[in-house]
Short mmCIF file of C-alpha atoms in Angstrom, two decimals:
data_model
loop_
_atom_site.label_atom_id
_atom_site.label_comp_id
_atom_site.label_asym_id
_atom_site.label_seq_id
_atom_site.Cartn_x
_atom_site.Cartn_y
_atom_site.Cartn_z
CA MET H 1 -3.44 -4.20 -45.58
CA ARG H 2 -1.74 -6.70 -43.28
CA VAL H 3 1.94 -7.42 -43.91
CA VAL H 4 3.06 -10.95 -43.12
CA ARG H 5 6.76 -11.68 -42.87
CA ILE H 6 8.44 -14.95 -42.01
CA ALA H 7 12.07 -15.65 -41.18
CA ILE H 8 14.05 -17.94 -43.45
CA GLY H 9 16.86 -19.58 -41.53
CA GLY H 10 17.39 -16.46 -39.42
CA LEU H 11 19.32 -14.75 -42.23
CA CYS H 12 16.56 -13.21 -44.34
CA MET H 13 12.83 -12.63 -44.26
CA LEU H 14 10.08 -13.21 -46.79
CA ASP H 15 7.25 -10.70 -47.12
CA LEU H 16 4.28 -12.94 -47.97
CA THR H 17 2.27 -9.96 -49.20
CA SER H 18 4.71 -8.87 -51.92
CA GLY H 19 6.93 -11.94 -52.22
CA PHE H 20 9.97 -9.73 -51.59
CA VAL H 21 12.93 -11.32 -49.76
CA PHE H 22 15.02 -8.97 -47.65
CA PRO H 23 17.67 -9.21 -44.91
CA ALA H 24 16.35 -10.03 -41.45
CA PRO H 25 16.63 -7.36 -38.76
CA ALA H 26 20.03 -7.19 -37.11
CA VAL H 27 18.56 -8.28 -33.79
CA SER H 28 17.81 -11.81 -34.97
CA THR H 29 21.34 -12.36 -36.26
CA CYS H 30 23.38 -10.39 -33.76
CA ARG H 31 25.09 -13.48 -32.33
CA ARG H 32 25.99 -14.79 -35.77
CA ALA H 33 27.16 -11.38 -36.92
CA ARG H 34 29.31 -10.95 -33.83
CA MET H 35 30.88 -14.36 -34.33
CA SER H 36 31.36 -14.09 -38.08
CA SER H 37 32.89 -10.62 -37.95
CA SER H 38 35.67 -11.81 -35.64
CA PRO H 39 39.04 -12.93 -37.01
CA LEU H 40 39.29 -16.56 -38.07
CA ARG H 41 39.42 -18.81 -35.05
CA ALA H 42 40.14 -22.47 -34.64
CA ALA H 43 37.00 -24.58 -34.39
CA ASN H 44 36.71 -27.84 -32.50
CA ASP H 45 34.16 -30.57 -33.01
CA VAL H 46 32.04 -31.01 -29.90
CA LYS H 47 29.59 -33.84 -29.30
CA VAL H 48 26.47 -32.42 -27.64
CA THR H 49 23.68 -34.44 -26.02
CA VAL H 50 20.35 -32.68 -25.50
CA GLU H 51 17.45 -34.75 -24.14
CA GLY H 52 18.97 -37.94 -25.56
CA VAL H 53 19.64 -36.48 -29.03
CA VAL H 54 23.34 -36.38 -29.96
CA ARG H 55 24.77 -33.85 -32.42
CA THR H 56 28.33 -32.95 -33.35
CA VAL H 57 29.00 -29.27 -34.01
CA ALA H 58 32.11 -27.16 -34.60
CA LEU H 59 32.51 -24.53 -31.88
CA GLU H 60 34.98 -21.68 -32.33
CA GLU H 61 37.61 -21.11 -29.68
CA GLY H 62 36.97 -17.93 -27.71
CA VAL H 63 33.19 -18.03 -28.27
CA SER H 64 31.06 -19.08 -25.31
CA ILE H 65 29.65 -22.57 -25.61
CA LEU H 66 26.12 -21.16 -25.31
CA ASP H 67 26.64 -18.65 -28.15
CA GLY H 68 28.19 -21.36 -30.32
CA LEU H 69 25.33 -23.78 -29.71
CA GLU H 70 22.75 -21.11 -30.51
CA ALA H 71 24.62 -20.31 -33.75
CA HIS H 72 24.06 -23.97 -34.71
CA ASP H 73 20.35 -23.68 -33.84
CA ILE H 74 20.67 -25.88 -30.76
CA ASP H 75 18.14 -24.82 -28.15
CA ALA H 76 20.42 -24.99 -25.13
CA PRO H 77 18.74 -24.42 -21.76
CA HIS H 78 19.54 -21.05 -20.20
CA SER H 79 17.92 -18.24 -18.26
CA CYS H 80 20.73 -15.72 -18.39
CA ARG H 81 19.80 -12.26 -17.13
CA SER H 82 16.58 -13.69 -15.67
CA GLY H 83 17.79 -14.43 -12.17
CA LEU H 84 18.18 -18.18 -12.68
CA CYS H 85 21.94 -18.62 -12.82
CA THR H 86 23.11 -22.22 -13.32
CA GLU H 87 20.22 -23.02 -15.70
CA CYS H 88 22.77 -23.23 -18.55
CA ALA H 89 24.88 -25.83 -16.75
CA ALA H 90 26.33 -28.70 -18.74
CA MET H 91 28.28 -31.80 -17.77
CA VAL H 92 31.55 -32.31 -19.64
CA THR H 93 31.68 -36.08 -20.18
CA ALA H 94 34.96 -36.14 -22.15
CA ASN H 95 38.10 -33.97 -22.26
CA LEU H 96 37.33 -31.53 -19.44
CA ASP H 97 40.89 -30.20 -19.83
CA ASN H 98 39.89 -28.78 -23.23
CA VAL H 99 37.20 -26.54 -21.72
CA LYS H 100 38.21 -23.09 -20.49
CA LEU H 101 36.17 -22.05 -17.48
CA GLU H 102 35.53 -18.32 -17.27
CA ALA H 103 33.12 -18.19 -14.36
CA ALA H 104 34.31 -17.92 -10.80
CA VAL H 105 30.72 -18.71 -9.82
CA LEU H 106 31.26 -22.44 -9.46
CA ASP H 107 33.08 -24.03 -6.57
CA PRO H 108 36.35 -25.61 -7.84
CA GLU H 109 35.17 -29.02 -6.58
CA ILE H 110 32.03 -28.71 -8.70
CA SER H 111 34.06 -27.75 -11.77
CA ALA H 112 36.37 -30.72 -11.13
CA ARG H 113 33.32 -33.02 -11.30
CA GLY H 114 32.77 -31.80 -14.87
CA PHE H 115 30.09 -29.15 -14.43
CA VAL H 116 30.45 -25.95 -16.49
CA LEU H 117 28.27 -22.94 -17.20
CA THR H 118 27.87 -22.76 -20.98
CA CYS H 119 27.29 -18.99 -20.91
CA SER H 120 30.80 -18.35 -19.64
CA SER H 121 32.90 -21.33 -20.75
CA THR H 122 34.65 -21.93 -24.06
CA VAL H 123 36.03 -24.94 -25.89
CA ALA H 124 39.81 -24.77 -26.15
CA GLY H 125 40.65 -28.10 -27.75
CA PRO H 126 39.31 -31.19 -29.54
CA GLY H 127 37.24 -34.11 -28.31
CA VAL H 128 34.93 -32.33 -25.87
CA GLU H 129 31.60 -34.01 -25.15
CA LEU H 130 28.78 -32.19 -23.35
CA GLU H 131 25.49 -33.19 -21.81
CA LEU H 132 23.09 -30.24 -21.65
CA GLY H 133 20.15 -29.74 -19.31
CA VAL H 134 21.88 -30.67 -16.06
CA GLY H 135 21.11 -27.40 -14.26
CA ASP H 136 19.21 -29.16 -11.47
CA LYS H 137 22.02 -31.67 -10.90
CA MET H 138 24.62 -28.91 -10.83
CA TYR H 139 22.54 -26.78 -8.47
CA GLU H 140 22.14 -29.76 -6.13
CA ALA H 141 25.89 -30.46 -6.27
CA GLN H 142 26.74 -26.79 -5.67
CA TYR H 143 24.17 -25.91 -3.02
CA GLY H 144 22.52 -29.15 -1.88
CA GLU H 145 24.93 -29.94 0.93
CA LEU H 146 24.79 -26.36 2.20
CA VAL H 147 20.99 -26.31 2.18
CA GLN H 148 20.78 -29.77 3.78
CA GLY H 149 23.27 -28.74 6.48
CA HIS H 150 21.24 -25.60 7.20
CA ASN H 151 18.00 -27.59 7.47
CA ASP H 152 19.61 -30.17 9.79
CA ALA H 153 20.93 -27.41 12.05
CA GLN H 154 17.50 -25.78 12.24
CA GLU H 155 15.80 -29.07 13.17
CA ALA H 156 18.33 -29.79 15.92
CA LYS H 157 18.12 -26.34 17.51
CA PRO H 158 15.04 -25.61 19.62
CA GLY H 159 13.64 -22.12 19.38
CA LYS H 160 10.58 -20.08 18.62
CA TRP H 161 11.08 -20.41 14.85
CA ASN H 162 11.06 -24.22 14.97
CA LEU H 163 7.60 -24.69 16.49
CA PRO H 164 5.55 -27.36 14.75
CA PHE H 165 2.38 -26.26 13.01
CA PRO H 166 -0.75 -27.17 14.97
CA ASP H 167 -2.93 -29.94 13.60
CA VAL H 168 -5.93 -28.18 12.08
CA SER H 169 -7.27 -31.16 10.19
CA GLY H 170 -9.79 -31.93 12.96
CA ALA H 171 -8.68 -35.55 13.13
#
């Protein structure tokens, strides 16, 4: 006999075979459990823009922005622990002073432009507005000039590694 179970809001599961409702496995609610078991914390309303859709959510102080967004079922871009750091980048478009930056990964100039990593930043005051999905823009701001400078130096310097590829098109 096949058992079919579906999640209901991430908090419980329904066994379609028996109709029995039971708590979901701890794995699916570990972020919520970790956040809810902590002492009461101040929460700040944050306006979040994801692919043109704007939502306002209350994020607890001391909880990473990424964890807070996921607790509100916002699918924030990220590739943490997958080798793609900066994928979770966001642009703070209002009240950057109310965002606490935890990561020493970003250059201070990049942070001053409003870029943050949601996996390691927290909201520390009211009125913060975020635009998600700016990982490519942040990566370009952080590394673009360095990469461009490296490419320019390679083109200007003759050497055996700069030989042009031969034309094999037959034209």
